[in-house]
């Protein structure tokens, strides 16, 4: 896909995978819209991108886990079109669901990971279809392929992202628009500062650079789902084929007894 003089909107762009994708898209000739809560971090990234690549950068500092976030983002863009939408923003909560200490955080997670993602997709996809050009990449997770005791609600939100992306991929066939879910596994970002470090303990982590490379593979592959890393792709396939009871036993032994509610 040629990104020259396109506009890419990236949520969760203040760090980690989102910032990495924003840098890479700007390096390939795209103007970027950076969306996240932290204005200071977004401003710093915007200055870096302008200096390194000379691209136009719009910063939209807003909390995507609150109602009306999609409308606020669209209003901030004015008459700018969006050619590439990267729904990367998300966070997780670890621990048994019954032990959740702050239900407002649970609601915020579902809103951010599911509601805002679907809202932004529905807002910007029609313009892409009309122009017969564009792409939507929804960042899911390996956790979206199986129920995960100890990460139950988070995994369920990512299953939503996988299912939605697959269906919209089918709905947009022949329109010139590419839609896909990118599913990373444990990545070296600040995710576990929020979810709880124990939820990623003992797991080999992928680098942001590896996930960014898979992001571009996702766009070129024109498949509804792309998993980051070949071994992880095998694991996702096995998780889909294996009996649910076996998956729950395997995953439960890996997560449930060692995570604590945060």
Short mmCIF file of C-alpha atoms in Angstrom, two decimals:
data_model
loop_
_atom_site.label_atom_id
_atom_site.label_comp_id
_atom_site.label_asym_id
_atom_site.label_seq_id
_atom_site.Cartn_x
_atom_site.Cartn_y
_atom_site.Cartn_z
CA UNK A 1 0.00 0.00 0.00
CA UNK A 2 1.30 3.44 -0.94
CA UNK A 3 1.05 5.90 1.97
CA UNK A 4 2.33 8.98 0.14
CA UNK A 5 0.17 12.01 1.01
CA UNK A 6 -2.37 9.92 2.89
CA UNK A 7 -3.64 10.76 6.36
CA UNK A 8 -3.41 8.11 9.07
CA UNK A 9 -5.21 8.32 12.40
CA UNK A 10 -3.59 6.30 15.18
CA UNK A 11 -5.18 5.89 18.59
CA UNK A 12 -3.08 5.07 21.61
CA UNK A 13 -0.26 6.92 19.85
CA UNK A 14 1.52 8.28 22.92
CA UNK A 15 3.82 5.27 23.22
CA UNK A 16 4.46 1.63 22.46
CA UNK A 17 2.95 0.08 19.35
CA UNK A 18 0.90 3.17 18.48
CA UNK A 19 3.90 5.50 18.50
CA UNK A 20 5.92 2.98 16.52
CA UNK A 21 3.23 2.71 13.84
CA UNK A 22 2.89 6.51 13.67
CA UNK A 23 6.63 6.95 13.12
CA UNK A 24 6.68 4.24 10.46
CA UNK A 25 3.70 5.64 8.56
CA UNK A 26 5.19 9.15 8.60
CA UNK A 27 8.45 7.74 7.28
CA UNK A 28 6.47 6.29 4.37
CA UNK A 29 4.93 9.64 3.48
CA UNK A 30 1.73 9.80 5.53
CA UNK A 31 0.45 12.75 7.51
CA UNK A 32 -0.62 11.54 10.93
CA UNK A 33 -3.30 12.25 13.52
CA UNK A 34 -2.11 11.23 16.97
CA UNK A 35 -4.81 10.41 19.51
CA UNK A 36 -4.35 9.56 23.19
CA UNK A 37 -4.86 11.07 26.64
CA UNK A 38 -1.37 12.45 27.23
CA UNK A 39 -0.99 15.80 25.45
CA UNK A 40 2.64 16.18 26.51
CA UNK A 41 3.70 12.84 25.09
CA UNK A 42 1.73 13.39 21.90
CA UNK A 43 3.27 16.84 21.43
CA UNK A 44 6.76 15.39 21.85
CA UNK A 45 6.08 12.67 19.28
CA UNK A 46 4.53 15.20 16.89
CA UNK A 47 7.63 17.40 17.10
CA UNK A 48 9.85 14.38 16.46
CA UNK A 49 7.84 13.34 13.39
CA UNK A 50 7.77 16.86 11.95
CA UNK A 51 11.51 17.19 12.44
CA UNK A 52 12.39 13.75 11.05
CA UNK A 53 9.91 13.47 8.18
CA UNK A 54 8.40 16.90 7.52
CA UNK A 55 4.87 15.56 7.68
CA UNK A 56 1.75 17.33 8.90
CA UNK A 57 0.80 16.15 12.38
CA UNK A 58 -2.42 16.80 14.29
CA UNK A 59 -2.55 16.06 18.01
CA UNK A 60 -5.91 15.12 19.55
CA UNK A 61 -5.60 14.73 23.31
CA UNK A 62 -8.74 13.05 24.60
CA UNK A 63 -9.78 10.13 26.79
CA UNK A 64 -11.09 7.46 24.44
CA UNK A 65 -12.45 5.41 27.34
CA UNK A 66 -15.24 7.93 27.97
CA UNK A 67 -18.59 8.31 26.17
CA UNK A 68 -18.61 10.51 23.08
CA UNK A 69 -14.94 9.98 22.32
CA UNK A 70 -15.48 9.15 18.65
CA UNK A 71 -17.53 12.30 18.11
CA UNK A 72 -14.82 14.42 19.77
CA UNK A 73 -12.12 12.94 17.58
CA UNK A 74 -14.12 13.48 14.40
CA UNK A 75 -14.85 17.09 15.38
CA UNK A 76 -11.15 17.75 16.04
CA UNK A 77 -10.28 16.62 12.50
CA UNK A 78 -12.51 19.19 10.84
CA UNK A 79 -12.46 18.57 7.09
CA UNK A 80 -9.44 16.25 7.17
CA UNK A 81 -10.07 12.89 5.56
CA UNK A 82 -8.82 9.67 7.12
CA UNK A 83 -7.23 7.19 4.71
CA UNK A 84 -5.79 4.80 7.30
CA UNK A 85 -7.38 4.17 10.70
CA UNK A 86 -5.35 2.32 13.30
CA UNK A 87 -7.46 1.46 16.34
CA UNK A 88 -4.59 0.69 18.69
CA UNK A 89 -5.72 2.21 22.00
CA UNK A 90 -6.58 -0.27 24.69
CA UNK A 91 -5.74 -1.51 28.14
CA UNK A 92 -6.22 -4.62 30.22
CA UNK A 93 -7.11 -5.57 33.76
CA UNK A 94 -5.79 -8.71 35.40
CA UNK A 95 -7.29 -10.75 38.19
CA UNK A 96 -10.46 -12.76 38.71
CA UNK A 97 -13.53 -10.87 37.54
CA UNK A 98 -15.27 -11.31 40.89
CA UNK A 99 -12.32 -9.60 42.59
CA UNK A 100 -12.38 -6.49 40.40
CA UNK A 101 -11.76 -3.63 42.86
CA UNK A 102 -12.91 -0.76 40.63
CA UNK A 103 -15.87 -1.39 38.35
CA UNK A 104 -15.48 2.01 36.73
CA UNK A 105 -12.15 0.82 35.37
CA UNK A 106 -13.84 -2.30 34.01
CA UNK A 107 -16.42 -0.16 32.22
CA UNK A 108 -13.70 2.14 30.86
CA UNK A 109 -11.78 -0.85 29.49
CA UNK A 110 -14.81 -2.23 27.65
CA UNK A 111 -15.65 1.24 26.32
CA UNK A 112 -12.13 1.83 25.03
CA UNK A 113 -11.40 -1.65 23.69
CA UNK A 114 -14.81 -2.21 22.08
CA UNK A 115 -17.21 0.73 21.90
CA UNK A 116 -14.81 3.47 20.79
CA UNK A 117 -13.07 1.14 18.35
CA UNK A 118 -16.37 0.27 16.66
CA UNK A 119 -17.50 3.90 16.75
CA UNK A 120 -14.36 5.24 15.04
CA UNK A 121 -14.51 2.49 12.45
CA UNK A 122 -18.14 3.30 11.64
CA UNK A 123 -17.34 7.02 11.39
CA UNK A 124 -14.38 6.85 9.02
CA UNK A 125 -15.05 3.71 6.99
CA UNK A 126 -17.81 5.23 4.78
CA UNK A 127 -15.44 7.87 3.42
CA UNK A 128 -12.87 5.22 2.55
CA UNK A 129 -15.50 3.15 0.76
CA UNK A 130 -16.69 6.21 -1.16
CA UNK A 131 -13.11 6.97 -2.27
CA UNK A 132 -12.51 3.25 -2.90
CA UNK A 133 -9.25 3.45 -1.02
CA UNK A 134 -8.19 3.08 2.58
CA UNK A 135 -7.43 0.71 5.43
CA UNK A 136 -8.61 -0.04 8.94
CA UNK A 137 -6.35 -2.02 11.24
CA UNK A 138 -7.75 -2.95 14.64
CA UNK A 139 -5.13 -4.02 17.15
CA UNK A 140 -6.48 -7.11 18.87
CA UNK A 141 -4.44 -9.64 20.86
CA UNK A 142 -3.59 -13.29 21.06
CA UNK A 143 -5.89 -13.22 24.10
CA UNK A 144 -8.79 -12.75 21.70
CA UNK A 145 -8.53 -16.35 20.50
CA UNK A 146 -9.32 -18.10 23.76
CA UNK A 147 -11.04 -17.51 27.10
CA UNK A 148 -8.37 -16.43 29.60
CA UNK A 149 -9.10 -16.97 33.30
CA UNK A 150 -7.39 -14.12 35.13
CA UNK A 151 -7.81 -11.86 32.10
CA UNK A 152 -11.43 -12.75 31.41
CA UNK A 153 -12.92 -9.37 30.48
CA UNK A 154 -9.82 -8.20 28.61
CA UNK A 155 -9.70 -11.37 26.50
CA UNK A 156 -13.42 -11.00 25.79
CA UNK A 157 -12.92 -7.45 24.51
CA UNK A 158 -10.21 -8.65 22.16
CA UNK A 159 -12.42 -11.50 20.94
CA UNK A 160 -14.91 -8.75 20.03
CA UNK A 161 -12.18 -6.94 18.05
CA UNK A 162 -11.26 -10.11 16.15
CA UNK A 163 -14.89 -10.96 15.33
CA UNK A 164 -15.79 -7.40 14.31
CA UNK A 165 -12.74 -7.13 12.06
CA UNK A 166 -13.47 -10.42 10.33
CA UNK A 167 -17.06 -9.44 9.63
CA UNK A 168 -16.21 -5.94 8.37
CA UNK A 169 -13.45 -7.44 6.20
CA UNK A 170 -16.18 -9.50 4.51
CA UNK A 171 -18.53 -6.51 4.27
CA UNK A 172 -15.93 -4.41 2.47
CA UNK A 173 -14.72 -6.95 -0.07
CA UNK A 174 -14.44 -5.35 -3.51
CA UNK A 175 -14.57 -1.77 -2.18
CA UNK A 176 -10.83 -1.11 -2.35
CA UNK A 177 -10.66 -0.85 1.46
CA UNK A 178 -8.63 -3.23 3.58
CA UNK A 179 -9.83 -4.21 7.04
CA UNK A 180 -7.95 -6.48 9.40
CA UNK A 181 -7.22 -7.34 13.00
CA UNK A 182 -3.56 -7.33 14.00
CA UNK A 183 -3.04 -9.66 16.94
CA UNK A 184 0.17 -9.19 18.91
CA UNK A 185 1.17 -11.34 21.84
CA UNK A 186 3.14 -10.10 24.84
CA UNK A 187 4.96 -6.98 23.61
CA UNK A 188 7.61 -4.87 25.32
CA UNK A 189 5.40 -1.82 26.05
CA UNK A 190 3.80 -0.20 29.09
CA UNK A 191 0.77 -2.51 28.86
CA UNK A 192 1.68 -4.48 31.98
CA UNK A 193 2.10 -1.34 34.04
CA UNK A 194 -1.71 -1.15 33.79
CA UNK A 195 -2.76 -4.78 33.53
CA UNK A 196 -0.39 -5.99 36.23
CA UNK A 197 3.12 -7.25 35.62
CA UNK A 198 2.18 -10.73 36.78
CA UNK A 199 -0.11 -11.17 33.80
CA UNK A 200 2.95 -11.19 31.53
CA UNK A 201 5.39 -12.89 33.85
CA UNK A 202 7.64 -15.52 32.31
CA UNK A 203 6.54 -14.82 28.75
CA UNK A 204 8.93 -13.99 25.97
CA UNK A 205 8.13 -10.53 24.69
CA UNK A 206 8.07 -9.30 21.12
CA UNK A 207 9.57 -5.91 20.35
CA UNK A 208 7.56 -2.93 19.14
CA UNK A 209 9.63 -3.02 15.94
CA UNK A 210 8.56 -6.60 15.26
CA UNK A 211 4.89 -5.72 15.73
CA UNK A 212 5.23 -2.66 13.47
CA UNK A 213 6.72 -4.87 10.76
CA UNK A 214 3.72 -7.20 11.12
CA UNK A 215 1.42 -4.17 10.83
CA UNK A 216 2.65 -3.57 7.29
CA UNK A 217 2.42 -7.29 6.54
CA UNK A 218 -1.21 -7.08 7.67
CA UNK A 219 -1.96 -4.38 5.12
CA UNK A 220 -0.20 -6.24 2.31
CA UNK A 221 -1.72 -9.64 3.13
CA UNK A 222 -5.38 -8.58 2.68
CA UNK A 223 -6.47 -11.17 5.27
CA UNK A 224 -9.01 -10.49 8.01
CA UNK A 225 -6.65 -11.51 10.81
CA UNK A 226 -2.87 -11.48 11.09
CA UNK A 227 -1.07 -12.79 14.18
CA UNK A 228 2.33 -11.34 15.08
CA UNK A 229 4.99 -14.07 15.04
CA UNK A 230 4.88 -17.47 13.36
CA UNK A 231 4.79 -19.50 16.56
CA UNK A 232 2.01 -17.30 17.86
CA UNK A 233 0.06 -17.84 14.64
CA UNK A 234 0.32 -21.58 15.17
CA UNK A 235 -0.87 -21.13 18.75
CA UNK A 236 -3.88 -19.10 17.61
CA UNK A 237 -4.86 -21.80 15.13
CA UNK A 238 -4.55 -24.51 17.76
CA UNK A 239 -6.64 -22.45 20.18
CA UNK A 240 -9.43 -22.21 17.61
CA UNK A 241 -9.37 -25.96 16.90
CA UNK A 242 -8.87 -27.38 20.38
CA UNK A 243 -11.84 -28.25 22.65
CA UNK A 244 -12.77 -25.35 24.92
CA UNK A 245 -12.24 -27.45 28.04
CA UNK A 246 -8.67 -28.26 27.05
CA UNK A 247 -7.99 -24.61 26.21
CA UNK A 248 -9.39 -23.46 29.56
CA UNK A 249 -7.24 -25.95 31.45
CA UNK A 250 -4.10 -24.95 29.57
CA UNK A 251 -4.68 -21.23 29.75
CA UNK A 252 -5.98 -21.34 33.30
CA UNK A 253 -2.84 -23.00 34.55
CA UNK A 254 -0.80 -20.28 32.86
CA UNK A 255 -2.71 -17.26 34.14
CA UNK A 256 -5.33 -17.72 36.80
CA UNK A 257 -3.29 -18.75 39.81
CA UNK A 258 -0.58 -16.13 39.47
CA UNK A 259 -2.41 -12.90 38.73
CA UNK A 260 -3.86 -10.57 41.29
CA UNK A 261 -6.60 -8.01 40.84
CA UNK A 262 -5.32 -4.49 40.20
#
